[in-house]
Amino acid sequence: MAIDAQALADSLHIDADSTELATLNDLIVTATELVKDSVAYSQLDNFTPDQLSAVPLFESAVKALATALYYDRTLSNGMPKAVDIMIVHLQGRLRGF
């Protein structure tokens, strides 16, 4: 299942007006691309949203990063440690290490 702005808003207890949902959707798109680029596994570009959802930890990494971006758009403290850990795990899993 692809990550949904409404579901993320619900999990963060954010009032889901159209502006907030649009913001969350943009952050989900950004987080998805950042995670894909950070994993650096070229085959991810060919995955459908359902296939990405089936990759263990992919959605968790995207949700965690989208949440971090929601509260700190510039990631002034860098990538959250939990996201770093999930990306390293994804790199190993996808590359067969």
PDB file of C-alpha atoms in Angstrom:
ATOM      1  CA  MET A   1       0.000   0.000   0.000  1.00  0.00           C
ATOM      2  CA  ALA A   2       1.414   3.388  -0.970  1.00  0.00           C
ATOM      3  CA  ILE A   3       1.824   6.026   1.695  1.00  0.00           C
ATOM      4  CA  ASP A   4      -1.217   8.260   1.945  1.00  0.00           C
ATOM      5  CA  ALA A   5      -1.145  11.888   3.133  1.00  0.00           C
ATOM      6  CA  GLN A   6      -4.390  11.433   5.073  1.00  0.00           C
ATOM      7  CA  ALA A   7      -3.075   8.356   6.892  1.00  0.00           C
ATOM      8  CA  LEU A   8       0.153  10.176   7.763  1.00  0.00           C
ATOM      9  CA  ALA A   9      -1.835  13.175   9.008  1.00  0.00           C
ATOM     10  CA  ASP A  10      -3.949  10.868  11.157  1.00  0.00           C
ATOM     11  CA  SER A  11      -0.898   9.168  12.628  1.00  0.00           C
ATOM     12  CA  LEU A  12       0.641  12.553  13.457  1.00  0.00           C
ATOM     13  CA  HIS A  13      -2.664  13.926  14.816  1.00  0.00           C
ATOM     14  CA  ILE A  14      -2.574  16.813  12.327  1.00  0.00           C
ATOM     15  CA  ASP A  15      -5.757  18.601  11.292  1.00  0.00           C
ATOM     16  CA  ALA A  16      -6.163  17.419   7.733  1.00  0.00           C
ATOM     17  CA  ASP A  17      -7.308  20.450   5.803  1.00  0.00           C
ATOM     18  CA  SER A  18      -6.486  20.704   2.110  1.00  0.00           C
ATOM     19  CA  THR A  19      -3.365  22.806   2.731  1.00  0.00           C
ATOM     20  CA  GLU A  20      -1.900  20.353   5.235  1.00  0.00           C
ATOM     21  CA  LEU A  21      -2.691  17.372   3.027  1.00  0.00           C
ATOM     22  CA  ALA A  22      -1.021  19.051   0.055  1.00  0.00           C
ATOM     23  CA  THR A  23       2.029  19.794   2.189  1.00  0.00           C
ATOM     24  CA  LEU A  24       2.174  16.219   3.469  1.00  0.00           C
ATOM     25  CA  ASN A  25       1.776  14.841  -0.046  1.00  0.00           C
ATOM     26  CA  ASP A  26       4.693  16.983  -1.266  1.00  0.00           C
ATOM     27  CA  LEU A  27       6.809  15.836   1.691  1.00  0.00           C
ATOM     28  CA  ILE A  28       5.952  12.188   1.003  1.00  0.00           C
ATOM     29  CA  VAL A  29       7.076  12.614  -2.612  1.00  0.00           C
ATOM     30  CA  THR A  30      10.297  14.303  -1.470  1.00  0.00           C
ATOM     31  CA  ALA A  31      10.956  11.691   1.212  1.00  0.00           C
ATOM     32  CA  THR A  32      10.319   8.858  -1.244  1.00  0.00           C
ATOM     33  CA  GLU A  33      12.870  10.257  -3.678  1.00  0.00           C
ATOM     34  CA  LEU A  34      15.407  10.914  -0.919  1.00  0.00           C
ATOM     35  CA  VAL A  35      15.100   7.370   0.416  1.00  0.00           C
ATOM     36  CA  LYS A  36      15.329   5.877  -3.073  1.00  0.00           C
ATOM     37  CA  ASP A  37      18.404   7.990  -3.863  1.00  0.00           C
ATOM     38  CA  SER A  38      19.992   7.228  -0.495  1.00  0.00           C
ATOM     39  CA  VAL A  39      19.522   3.499  -0.942  1.00  0.00           C
ATOM     40  CA  ALA A  40      21.185   3.928  -4.359  1.00  0.00           C
ATOM     41  CA  TYR A  41      19.699   0.769  -5.806  1.00  0.00           C
ATOM     42  CA  SER A  42      18.935   1.589  -9.430  1.00  0.00           C
ATOM     43  CA  GLN A  43      16.159  -1.006  -9.697  1.00  0.00           C
ATOM     44  CA  LEU A  44      13.999   0.985  -7.227  1.00  0.00           C
ATOM     45  CA  ASP A  45      13.245   3.439 -10.042  1.00  0.00           C
ATOM     46  CA  ASN A  46      11.413   0.644 -11.859  1.00  0.00           C
ATOM     47  CA  PHE A  47       9.326  -0.430  -8.864  1.00  0.00           C
ATOM     48  CA  THR A  48       5.613   0.381  -8.752  1.00  0.00           C
ATOM     49  CA  PRO A  49       4.243   1.910  -5.531  1.00  0.00           C
ATOM     50  CA  ASP A  50       2.886  -1.530  -4.560  1.00  0.00           C
ATOM     51  CA  GLN A  51       6.275  -3.133  -5.142  1.00  0.00           C
ATOM     52  CA  LEU A  52       7.970  -0.437  -3.060  1.00  0.00           C
ATOM     53  CA  SER A  53       5.471  -1.069  -0.277  1.00  0.00           C
ATOM     54  CA  ALA A  54       6.467  -4.716  -0.294  1.00  0.00           C
ATOM     55  CA  VAL A  55      10.123  -3.859   0.393  1.00  0.00           C
ATOM     56  CA  PRO A  56      10.644  -4.227   4.159  1.00  0.00           C
ATOM     57  CA  LEU A  57      11.270  -0.888   5.881  1.00  0.00           C
ATOM     58  CA  PHE A  58      10.838   1.235   2.742  1.00  0.00           C
ATOM     59  CA  GLU A  59       7.525   2.754   3.846  1.00  0.00           C
ATOM     60  CA  SER A  60       8.762   3.140   7.409  1.00  0.00           C
ATOM     61  CA  ALA A  61      11.802   5.081   6.188  1.00  0.00           C
ATOM     62  CA  VAL A  62       9.645   7.306   3.978  1.00  0.00           C
ATOM     63  CA  LYS A  63       7.119   7.966   6.758  1.00  0.00           C
ATOM     64  CA  ALA A  64       9.872   8.767   9.258  1.00  0.00           C
ATOM     65  CA  LEU A  65      11.602  11.112   6.836  1.00  0.00           C
ATOM     66  CA  ALA A  66       8.343  12.808   5.767  1.00  0.00           C
ATOM     67  CA  THR A  67       7.528  13.339   9.444  1.00  0.00           C
ATOM     68  CA  ALA A  68      10.967  14.824  10.104  1.00  0.00           C
ATOM     69  CA  LEU A  69      10.566  17.116   7.086  1.00  0.00           C
ATOM     70  CA  TYR A  70       7.122  18.202   8.298  1.00  0.00           C
ATOM     71  CA  TYR A  71       8.518  19.410  11.611  1.00  0.00           C
ATOM     72  CA  ASP A  72      11.892  20.627  10.286  1.00  0.00           C
ATOM     73  CA  ARG A  73      11.802  21.422   6.562  1.00  0.00           C
ATOM     74  CA  THR A  74      15.559  22.021   6.377  1.00  0.00           C
ATOM     75  CA  LEU A  75      16.542  18.949   8.420  1.00  0.00           C
ATOM     76  CA  SER A  76      18.774  21.285  10.400  1.00  0.00           C
ATOM     77  CA  ASN A  77      19.985  18.354  12.503  1.00  0.00           C
ATOM     78  CA  GLY A  78      20.556  16.165   9.463  1.00  0.00           C
ATOM     79  CA  MET A  79      18.857  12.926   8.544  1.00  0.00           C
ATOM     80  CA  PRO A  80      17.136  11.338  11.550  1.00  0.00           C
ATOM     81  CA  LYS A  81      19.165   8.430  12.953  1.00  0.00           C
ATOM     82  CA  ALA A  82      16.236   6.040  12.564  1.00  0.00           C
ATOM     83  CA  VAL A  83      16.045   6.861   8.853  1.00  0.00           C
ATOM     84  CA  ASP A  84      19.812   6.358   8.503  1.00  0.00           C
ATOM     85  CA  ILE A  85      19.507   2.928  10.123  1.00  0.00           C
ATOM     86  CA  MET A  86      16.616   1.931   7.854  1.00  0.00           C
ATOM     87  CA  ILE A  87      18.491   3.114   4.749  1.00  0.00           C
ATOM     88  CA  VAL A  88      21.559   1.060   5.676  1.00  0.00           C
ATOM     89  CA  HIS A  89      19.313  -1.951   6.226  1.00  0.00           C
ATOM     90  CA  LEU A  90      17.590  -1.387   2.871  1.00  0.00           C
ATOM     91  CA  GLN A  91      20.940  -1.078   1.116  1.00  0.00           C
ATOM     92  CA  GLY A  92      22.086  -4.390   2.523  1.00  0.00           C
ATOM     93  CA  ARG A  93      18.813  -6.184   1.840  1.00  0.00           C
ATOM     94  CA  LEU A  94      18.418  -4.943  -1.733  1.00  0.00           C
ATOM     95  CA  ARG A  95      22.028  -5.481  -2.690  1.00  0.00           C
ATOM     96  CA  GLY A  96      22.115  -8.930  -1.144  1.00  0.00           C
ATOM     97  CA  PHE A  97      24.684  -8.287   1.587  1.00  0.00           C
TER      98      PHE A  97
END
